[in-house]
Coordinates of C-alpha atoms in Angstrom, one line a residue:
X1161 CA 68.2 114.0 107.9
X1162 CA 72.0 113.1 106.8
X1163 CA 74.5 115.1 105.1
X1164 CA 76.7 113.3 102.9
X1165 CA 79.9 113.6 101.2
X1166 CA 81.6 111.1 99.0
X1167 CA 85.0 110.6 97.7
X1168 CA 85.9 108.5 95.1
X1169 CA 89.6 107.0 95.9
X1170 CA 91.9 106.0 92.9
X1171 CA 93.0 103.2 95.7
X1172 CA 93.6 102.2 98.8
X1173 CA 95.7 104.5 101.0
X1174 CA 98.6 103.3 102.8
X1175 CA 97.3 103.7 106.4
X1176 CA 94.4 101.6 105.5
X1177 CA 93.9 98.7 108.2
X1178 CA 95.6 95.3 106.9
X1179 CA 92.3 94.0 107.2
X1180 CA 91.1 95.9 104.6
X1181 CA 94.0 95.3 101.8
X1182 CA 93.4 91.5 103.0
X1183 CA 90.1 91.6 101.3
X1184 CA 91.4 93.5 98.5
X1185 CA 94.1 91.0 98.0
X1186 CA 92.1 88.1 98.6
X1187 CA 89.6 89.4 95.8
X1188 CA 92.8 89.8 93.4
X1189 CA 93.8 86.6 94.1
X1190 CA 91.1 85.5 92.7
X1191 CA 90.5 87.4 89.7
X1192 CA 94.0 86.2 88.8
X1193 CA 92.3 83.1 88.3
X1194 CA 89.7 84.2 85.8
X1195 CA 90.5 85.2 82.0
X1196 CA 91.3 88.5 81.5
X1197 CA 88.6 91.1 81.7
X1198 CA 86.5 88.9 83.8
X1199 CA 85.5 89.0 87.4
X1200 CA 85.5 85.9 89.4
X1201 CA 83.0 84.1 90.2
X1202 CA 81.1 83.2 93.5
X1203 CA 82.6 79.6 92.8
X1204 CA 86.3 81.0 94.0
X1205 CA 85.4 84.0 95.9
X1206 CA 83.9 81.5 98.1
X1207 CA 82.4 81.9 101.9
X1208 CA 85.5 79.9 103.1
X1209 CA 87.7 82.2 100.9
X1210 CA 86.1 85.3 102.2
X1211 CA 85.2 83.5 105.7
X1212 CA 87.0 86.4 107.6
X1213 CA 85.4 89.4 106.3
X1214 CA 81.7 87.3 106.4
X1215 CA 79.8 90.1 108.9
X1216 CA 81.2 93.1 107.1
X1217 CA 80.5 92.0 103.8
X1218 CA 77.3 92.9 101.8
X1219 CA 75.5 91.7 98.7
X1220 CA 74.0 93.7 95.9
X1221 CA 72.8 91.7 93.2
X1222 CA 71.8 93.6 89.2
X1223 CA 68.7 93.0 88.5
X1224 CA 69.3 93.8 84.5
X1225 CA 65.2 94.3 83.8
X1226 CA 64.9 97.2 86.3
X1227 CA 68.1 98.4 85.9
X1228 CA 68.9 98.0 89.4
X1229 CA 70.3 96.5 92.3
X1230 CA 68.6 94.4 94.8
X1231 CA 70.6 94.4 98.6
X1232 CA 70.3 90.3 98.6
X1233 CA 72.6 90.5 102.1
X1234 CA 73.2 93.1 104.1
X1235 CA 76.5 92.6 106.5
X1236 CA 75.7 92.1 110.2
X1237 CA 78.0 94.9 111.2
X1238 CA 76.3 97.4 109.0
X1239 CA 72.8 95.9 110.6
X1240 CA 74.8 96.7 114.3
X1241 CA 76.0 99.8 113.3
X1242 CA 72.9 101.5 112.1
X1243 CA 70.2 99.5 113.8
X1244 CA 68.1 98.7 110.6
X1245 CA 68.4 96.3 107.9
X1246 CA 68.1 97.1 104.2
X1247 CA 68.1 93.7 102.9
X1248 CA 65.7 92.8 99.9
X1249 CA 65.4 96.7 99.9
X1250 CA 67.3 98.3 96.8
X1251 CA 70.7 100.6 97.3
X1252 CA 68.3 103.5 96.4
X1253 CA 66.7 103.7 99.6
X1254 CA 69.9 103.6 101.4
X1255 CA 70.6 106.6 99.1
X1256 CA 67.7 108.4 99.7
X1257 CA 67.9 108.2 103.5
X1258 CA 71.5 108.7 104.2
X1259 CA 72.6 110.9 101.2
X1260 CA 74.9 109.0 100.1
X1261 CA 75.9 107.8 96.6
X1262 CA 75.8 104.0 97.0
X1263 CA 73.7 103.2 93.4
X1264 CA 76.1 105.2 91.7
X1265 CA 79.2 103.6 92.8
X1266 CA 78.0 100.0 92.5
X1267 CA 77.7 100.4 88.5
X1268 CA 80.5 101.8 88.1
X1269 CA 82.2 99.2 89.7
X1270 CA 80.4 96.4 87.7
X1271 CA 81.1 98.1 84.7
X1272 CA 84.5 98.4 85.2
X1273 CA 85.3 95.4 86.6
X1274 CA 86.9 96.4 89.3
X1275 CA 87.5 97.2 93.0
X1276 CA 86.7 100.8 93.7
X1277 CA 86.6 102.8 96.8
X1278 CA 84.7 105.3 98.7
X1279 CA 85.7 107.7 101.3
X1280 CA 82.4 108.4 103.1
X1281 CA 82.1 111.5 105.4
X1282 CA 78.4 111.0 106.9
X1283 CA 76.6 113.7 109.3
X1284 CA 73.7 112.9 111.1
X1285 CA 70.8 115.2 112.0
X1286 CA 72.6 115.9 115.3
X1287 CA 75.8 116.7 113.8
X1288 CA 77.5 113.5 114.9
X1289 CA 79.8 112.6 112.2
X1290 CA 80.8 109.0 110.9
X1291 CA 83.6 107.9 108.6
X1292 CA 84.6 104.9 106.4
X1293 CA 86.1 103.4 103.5
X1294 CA 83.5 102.4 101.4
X1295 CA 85.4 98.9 99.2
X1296 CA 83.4 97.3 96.3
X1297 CA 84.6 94.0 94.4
X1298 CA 82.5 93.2 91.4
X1299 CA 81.6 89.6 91.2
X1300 CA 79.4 87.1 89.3
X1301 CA 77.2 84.3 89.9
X1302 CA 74.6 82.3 87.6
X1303 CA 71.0 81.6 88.6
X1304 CA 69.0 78.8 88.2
X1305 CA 68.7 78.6 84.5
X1306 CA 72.8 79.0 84.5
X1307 CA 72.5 82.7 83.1
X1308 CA 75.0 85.1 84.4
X1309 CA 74.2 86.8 87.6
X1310 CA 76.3 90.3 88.2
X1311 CA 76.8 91.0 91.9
X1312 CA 79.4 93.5 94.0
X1313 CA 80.5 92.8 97.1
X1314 CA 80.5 95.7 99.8
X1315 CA 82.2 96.1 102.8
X1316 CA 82.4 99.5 104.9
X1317 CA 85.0 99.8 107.3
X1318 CA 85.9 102.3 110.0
X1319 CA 88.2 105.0 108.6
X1320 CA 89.9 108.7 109.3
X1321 CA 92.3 109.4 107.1
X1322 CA 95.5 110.2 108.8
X1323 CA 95.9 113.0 106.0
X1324 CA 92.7 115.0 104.9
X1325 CA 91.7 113.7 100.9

């Protein structure tokens, strides 16, 4: 059993890791490309473009007649770090078993088309505790048919605030 707590971060604090506002700004980058109130697309947030960030980043894709997300890649590291996999699994389940408020977060961020952030406090059944930044860039695709294709982008990344949020 995990206890979870989740805070909702109005952005990214300033003693974030570089690494981390590198994504950020290579996402921005590339919405600067799109028109406005638009998210890029998969076309310029490309695996070269985001090439750095490749085993840390995860996919959830909308699947608009369940009303749902599907986890269509889930990032190496997170697969390291927790020792299971949740790909082809919906967010749900990650919800359900770690307490946390992953569904939740990904709409909001595809609905408001843009990044958002998580400060995640995690507690396992032995009272070990975990912490990251939680960072979510809304995206889009189109599938075979060439109909649009919502997708966010996850990362998690190690992080203890250096003052408590």
């Amino acid at each position: 059993m995990y206890d979870s707590a989740e805070i909702e971060l109005d952005g990214l604090a300033e003693d974030v890791d570089q690494n981390v506002v590198a994504l950020v700004d290579a996402w921005l980058e590339a919405s600067a490309q799109c028109t406005e109130n638009d998210v890029p697309p998969r076309s310029v947030l490309t695996a070269e473009r985001l090439g750095k960030w490749r085993d840390d980043i995860s996919i959830y894709e909308f699947q608009p007649v369940k009303n749902d997300f599907l986890v269509r890649i889930d990032a190496p590291s997170i697969i390291t770090l927790s020792g299971e996999s949740f790909q082809g699994t919906t967010p749900r389940e990650i919800d359900l078993k770690y307490g946390t408020n992953l569904m939740g977060a990904l709409f909001r961020t595809m609905n408001e088309k843009r990044p958002t952030f998580q400060y995640v406090n995690l507690i396992n059944a032995y009272g070990k505790q975990r912490h990251w930044l939680r960072v979510l860039l809304p995206t889009r695709t189109v599938d075979q048919f060439n109909d649009p294709v919502h997708q966010v982008l996850g990362a998690r990344f190690n992080y203890e605030p250096v003052h408590y949020i």
